Amino acid sequence: MQTAKRTRGRPKDDTKRTALLDAARSLFLARGTDVTIDEVAATAGVSKATLYANFADKDSLIAAVIRRESDNTITDEEYSRFTQSRISDVLFSFGVRFVSFINNRDILGWDRLIAVLETRHSELPKRFFDLGPGRGQRLLTALIARAINQGHLKAVDADYAADALTGLWLGFTTLEIKLGARPPLTDEEIKQRVERGISIFMAVYGAETENLTDQPP
């Protein structure tokens, strides 16, 4: 992978940055990390100097692509707003976006990309996991920990509870989809799955005096 650190060119252009991220995402998922910086720039329709004005190297570009994928689940701004919302609303909103992301067939391309990175760059898979799924799980854990502190959930281990909830949302169906044994979930199936998971989760972890539909904001 390219390792030279460079920052040059004109001030950053959000439109061009988006074009670069779109091009990189498409190329990396289709062909893996053998894609060159020149190919990304050409596909995005920008100069290589513009690419380096936005990203120091190819590793930074891949990291930015993965972080943007993670934002499809929850952005930092949304997390801040979530902390002011009812736990039932928070979990449903987060869950629908989380399951939708995992349900996307593009996730297979990410699996292949991470597998390639693991064979060539042992430190990168963990870094990219932390930026992507790991970040989402950490934020979910923090939301659950906050709900525990506020008395909406029982005093349990937040990490374990978050793991249990994602397990309820994903289940065996995720493996079936990945292996092509069944089609991806529809939007309605995703909502039903998330609601069912939250119902089971609250039955186990909800505070005894907590009413899921009557929580104060």
Short mmCIF file of C-alpha atoms in Angstrom, two decimals:
data_model
loop_
_atom_site.label_atom_id
_atom_site.label_comp_id
_atom_site.label_asym_id
_atom_site.label_seq_id
_atom_site.Cartn_x
_atom_site.Cartn_y
_atom_site.Cartn_z
CA MET A 1 0.00 0.00 0.00
CA GLN A 2 1.09 3.56 -0.57
CA THR A 3 2.54 4.99 2.61
CA ALA A 4 3.99 8.36 1.61
CA LYS A 5 2.20 11.13 3.51
CA ARG A 6 1.29 14.14 1.40
CA THR A 7 -0.89 17.17 1.88
CA ARG A 8 -0.87 19.51 -1.08
CA GLY A 9 -3.13 21.14 -3.62
CA ARG A 10 -5.98 23.63 -3.38
CA PRO A 11 -8.39 23.92 -0.44
CA LYS A 12 -10.63 20.91 -0.01
CA ASP A 13 -13.85 20.78 -2.07
CA ASP A 14 -16.64 18.76 -0.41
CA THR A 15 -18.10 17.86 -3.81
CA LYS A 16 -14.79 16.47 -5.02
CA ARG A 17 -14.20 14.72 -1.71
CA THR A 18 -17.58 13.01 -2.04
CA ALA A 19 -16.77 12.00 -5.62
CA LEU A 20 -13.48 10.51 -4.44
CA LEU A 21 -15.16 8.55 -1.67
CA ASP A 22 -17.82 7.26 -4.07
CA ALA A 23 -15.21 6.20 -6.61
CA ALA A 24 -12.99 4.58 -3.98
CA ARG A 25 -15.89 2.67 -2.47
CA SER A 26 -16.94 1.27 -5.82
CA LEU A 27 -13.41 0.31 -6.87
CA PHE A 28 -12.31 -1.16 -3.53
CA LEU A 29 -15.44 -3.31 -3.23
CA ALA A 30 -15.10 -4.54 -6.82
CA ARG A 31 -11.35 -5.12 -6.97
CA GLY A 32 -9.88 -4.87 -3.50
CA THR A 33 -6.86 -2.89 -2.39
CA ASP A 34 -4.91 -3.41 -5.62
CA VAL A 35 -6.72 -0.36 -6.98
CA THR A 36 -4.27 2.51 -7.45
CA ILE A 37 -4.58 6.13 -6.40
CA ASP A 38 -4.47 7.10 -10.09
CA GLU A 39 -7.48 4.89 -10.83
CA VAL A 40 -9.48 6.39 -7.99
CA ALA A 41 -8.69 9.92 -9.12
CA ALA A 42 -9.55 9.12 -12.74
CA THR A 43 -12.84 7.47 -11.81
CA ALA A 44 -13.76 10.45 -9.62
CA GLY A 45 -12.84 12.85 -12.42
CA VAL A 46 -10.32 14.79 -10.35
CA SER A 47 -6.56 15.23 -10.39
CA LYS A 48 -4.22 13.20 -8.23
CA ALA A 49 -3.22 16.46 -6.52
CA THR A 50 -6.84 16.96 -5.48
CA LEU A 51 -6.93 13.45 -4.06
CA TYR A 52 -3.83 14.10 -1.97
CA ALA A 53 -5.28 17.42 -0.78
CA ASN A 54 -8.07 15.36 0.81
CA PHE A 55 -6.33 12.12 1.80
CA ALA A 56 -2.74 11.59 2.87
CA ASP A 57 -2.44 8.12 1.31
CA LYS A 58 -4.45 5.09 0.22
CA ASP A 59 -4.83 3.79 3.77
CA SER A 60 -6.37 7.12 4.79
CA LEU A 61 -8.72 6.95 1.82
CA ILE A 62 -9.89 3.44 2.72
CA ALA A 63 -10.34 4.52 6.34
CA ALA A 64 -12.48 7.49 5.24
CA VAL A 65 -14.64 5.23 3.07
CA ILE A 66 -15.21 2.83 5.96
CA ARG A 67 -15.94 5.65 8.40
CA ARG A 68 -18.57 7.00 6.00
CA GLU A 69 -20.17 3.55 5.90
CA SER A 70 -20.28 3.59 9.69
CA ASP A 71 -22.02 6.97 9.59
CA ASN A 72 -24.84 5.27 7.69
CA THR A 73 -25.65 3.60 11.01
CA ILE A 74 -25.20 6.60 13.29
CA THR A 75 -23.29 9.87 12.98
CA ASP A 76 -21.69 11.66 15.90
CA GLU A 77 -24.35 14.39 15.65
CA GLU A 78 -27.16 11.83 15.74
CA TYR A 79 -25.58 10.14 18.73
CA SER A 80 -25.66 13.46 20.59
CA ARG A 81 -29.37 13.85 19.76
CA PHE A 82 -30.08 10.25 20.70
CA THR A 83 -28.87 10.85 24.23
CA GLN A 84 -31.83 13.19 24.69
CA SER A 85 -34.44 10.75 23.33
CA ARG A 86 -36.48 7.91 24.80
CA ILE A 87 -34.58 4.62 24.85
CA SER A 88 -37.29 2.85 22.83
CA ASP A 89 -37.06 5.43 20.04
CA VAL A 90 -33.27 5.38 20.15
CA LEU A 91 -32.99 1.60 19.87
CA PHE A 92 -35.52 1.40 17.05
CA SER A 93 -33.87 4.15 14.99
CA PHE A 94 -30.40 2.74 15.56
CA GLY A 95 -31.53 -0.85 14.97
CA VAL A 96 -33.24 -0.19 11.64
CA ARG A 97 -30.18 1.55 10.24
CA PHE A 98 -27.79 -1.02 11.71
CA VAL A 99 -29.68 -4.02 10.32
CA SER A 100 -30.18 -2.25 6.98
CA PHE A 101 -26.42 -1.76 6.72
CA ILE A 102 -25.62 -5.38 7.56
CA ASN A 103 -28.43 -6.54 5.27
CA ASN A 104 -26.92 -4.70 2.28
CA ARG A 105 -25.34 -7.11 -0.19
CA ASP A 106 -22.35 -4.76 -0.42
CA ILE A 107 -21.33 -6.07 3.00
CA LEU A 108 -19.96 -9.12 1.18
CA GLY A 109 -17.54 -6.84 -0.62
CA TRP A 110 -16.40 -5.40 2.69
CA ASP A 111 -15.86 -8.91 4.03
CA ARG A 112 -13.62 -9.71 1.07
CA LEU A 113 -11.73 -6.44 1.42
CA ILE A 114 -11.03 -6.98 5.12
CA ALA A 115 -9.94 -10.58 4.41
CA VAL A 116 -7.40 -9.33 1.87
CA LEU A 117 -6.14 -6.66 4.25
CA GLU A 118 -5.63 -9.27 6.96
CA THR A 119 -3.26 -11.29 4.76
CA ARG A 120 -1.22 -8.27 3.69
CA HIS A 121 -1.42 -5.75 6.52
CA SER A 122 -2.10 -7.39 9.85
CA GLU A 123 -2.72 -4.09 11.69
CA LEU A 124 -5.24 -2.64 9.25
CA PRO A 125 -8.27 -4.96 9.71
CA LYS A 126 -8.55 -4.03 13.40
CA ARG A 127 -8.19 -0.34 12.57
CA PHE A 128 -10.92 -0.51 9.95
CA PHE A 129 -13.14 -2.65 12.18
CA ASP A 130 -12.81 -0.02 14.90
CA LEU A 131 -13.83 2.69 12.42
CA GLY A 132 -16.80 0.71 11.10
CA PRO A 133 -18.77 -1.98 12.98
CA GLY A 134 -16.72 -1.54 16.14
CA ARG A 135 -17.64 2.14 16.33
CA GLY A 136 -21.33 1.40 15.89
CA GLN A 137 -21.25 -1.22 18.62
CA ARG A 138 -19.40 1.12 20.98
CA LEU A 139 -22.02 3.83 20.46
CA LEU A 140 -24.84 1.33 21.04
CA THR A 141 -23.11 0.19 24.22
CA ALA A 142 -22.83 3.81 25.36
CA LEU A 143 -26.52 4.40 24.69
CA ILE A 144 -27.45 1.31 26.70
CA ALA A 145 -25.09 2.33 29.52
CA ARG A 146 -26.79 5.73 29.63
CA ALA A 147 -30.22 4.08 29.81
CA ILE A 148 -28.96 1.90 32.69
CA ASN A 149 -27.71 4.96 34.55
CA GLN A 150 -31.05 6.70 34.01
CA GLY A 151 -32.94 3.71 35.41
CA HIS A 152 -34.63 2.69 32.15
CA LEU A 153 -32.75 -0.62 32.08
CA LYS A 154 -31.63 -3.02 34.80
CA ALA A 155 -28.15 -2.62 36.26
CA VAL A 156 -26.40 -5.10 33.97
CA ASP A 157 -23.17 -5.14 32.01
CA ALA A 158 -23.72 -2.73 29.09
CA ASP A 159 -21.29 -4.52 26.78
CA TYR A 160 -23.04 -7.84 27.29
CA ALA A 161 -26.47 -6.26 26.85
CA ALA A 162 -25.43 -4.54 23.59
CA ASP A 163 -24.02 -7.82 22.30
CA ALA A 164 -27.28 -9.58 23.16
CA LEU A 165 -29.33 -6.94 21.34
CA THR A 166 -27.32 -7.06 18.13
CA GLY A 167 -27.57 -10.84 18.28
CA LEU A 168 -31.36 -10.57 18.45
CA TRP A 169 -31.38 -8.16 15.50
CA LEU A 170 -29.08 -10.18 13.25
CA GLY A 171 -29.51 -13.81 14.26
CA PHE A 172 -28.98 -16.74 11.91
CA THR A 173 -30.71 -14.88 9.10
CA THR A 174 -27.61 -12.77 8.49
CA LEU A 175 -25.56 -15.87 7.74
CA GLU A 176 -28.26 -17.14 5.38
CA ILE A 177 -28.16 -13.86 3.47
CA LYS A 178 -24.36 -13.82 3.30
CA LEU A 179 -24.29 -17.37 1.94
CA GLY A 180 -27.02 -16.65 -0.60
CA ALA A 181 -29.48 -19.07 1.03
CA ARG A 182 -32.16 -16.40 1.15
CA PRO A 183 -32.70 -12.91 -0.28
CA PRO A 184 -31.93 -9.81 1.79
CA LEU A 185 -34.60 -8.63 4.19
CA THR A 186 -37.20 -6.18 2.94
CA ASP A 187 -37.60 -2.81 4.66
CA GLU A 188 -40.72 -4.08 6.42
CA GLU A 189 -38.95 -7.27 7.54
CA ILE A 190 -36.12 -5.17 8.96
CA LYS A 191 -38.53 -3.02 10.98
CA GLN A 192 -40.35 -6.11 12.28
CA ARG A 193 -37.08 -7.79 13.19
CA VAL A 194 -35.83 -4.73 15.05
CA GLU A 195 -39.12 -4.29 16.92
CA ARG A 196 -39.17 -7.96 17.91
CA GLY A 197 -35.57 -7.79 19.11
CA ILE A 198 -36.28 -4.71 21.22
CA SER A 199 -39.38 -6.35 22.71
CA ILE A 200 -37.38 -9.40 23.80
CA PHE A 201 -34.48 -7.22 24.97
CA MET A 202 -36.74 -5.04 27.13
CA ALA A 203 -38.48 -8.09 28.58
CA VAL A 204 -35.09 -9.26 29.85
CA TYR A 205 -33.26 -5.99 30.57
CA GLY A 206 -36.03 -3.44 31.10
CA ALA A 207 -36.30 -2.01 34.60
CA GLU A 208 -39.26 -3.49 36.49
CA THR A 209 -40.90 -0.09 36.89
CA GLU A 210 -40.10 0.97 33.31
CA ASN A 211 -42.85 1.27 30.72
CA LEU A 212 -41.32 1.16 27.26
CA THR A 213 -43.94 3.44 25.76
CA ASP A 214 -44.18 5.98 28.62
CA GLN A 215 -40.57 6.99 29.21
CA PRO A 216 -39.86 10.68 29.79
CA PRO A 217 -37.81 12.27 26.99
#
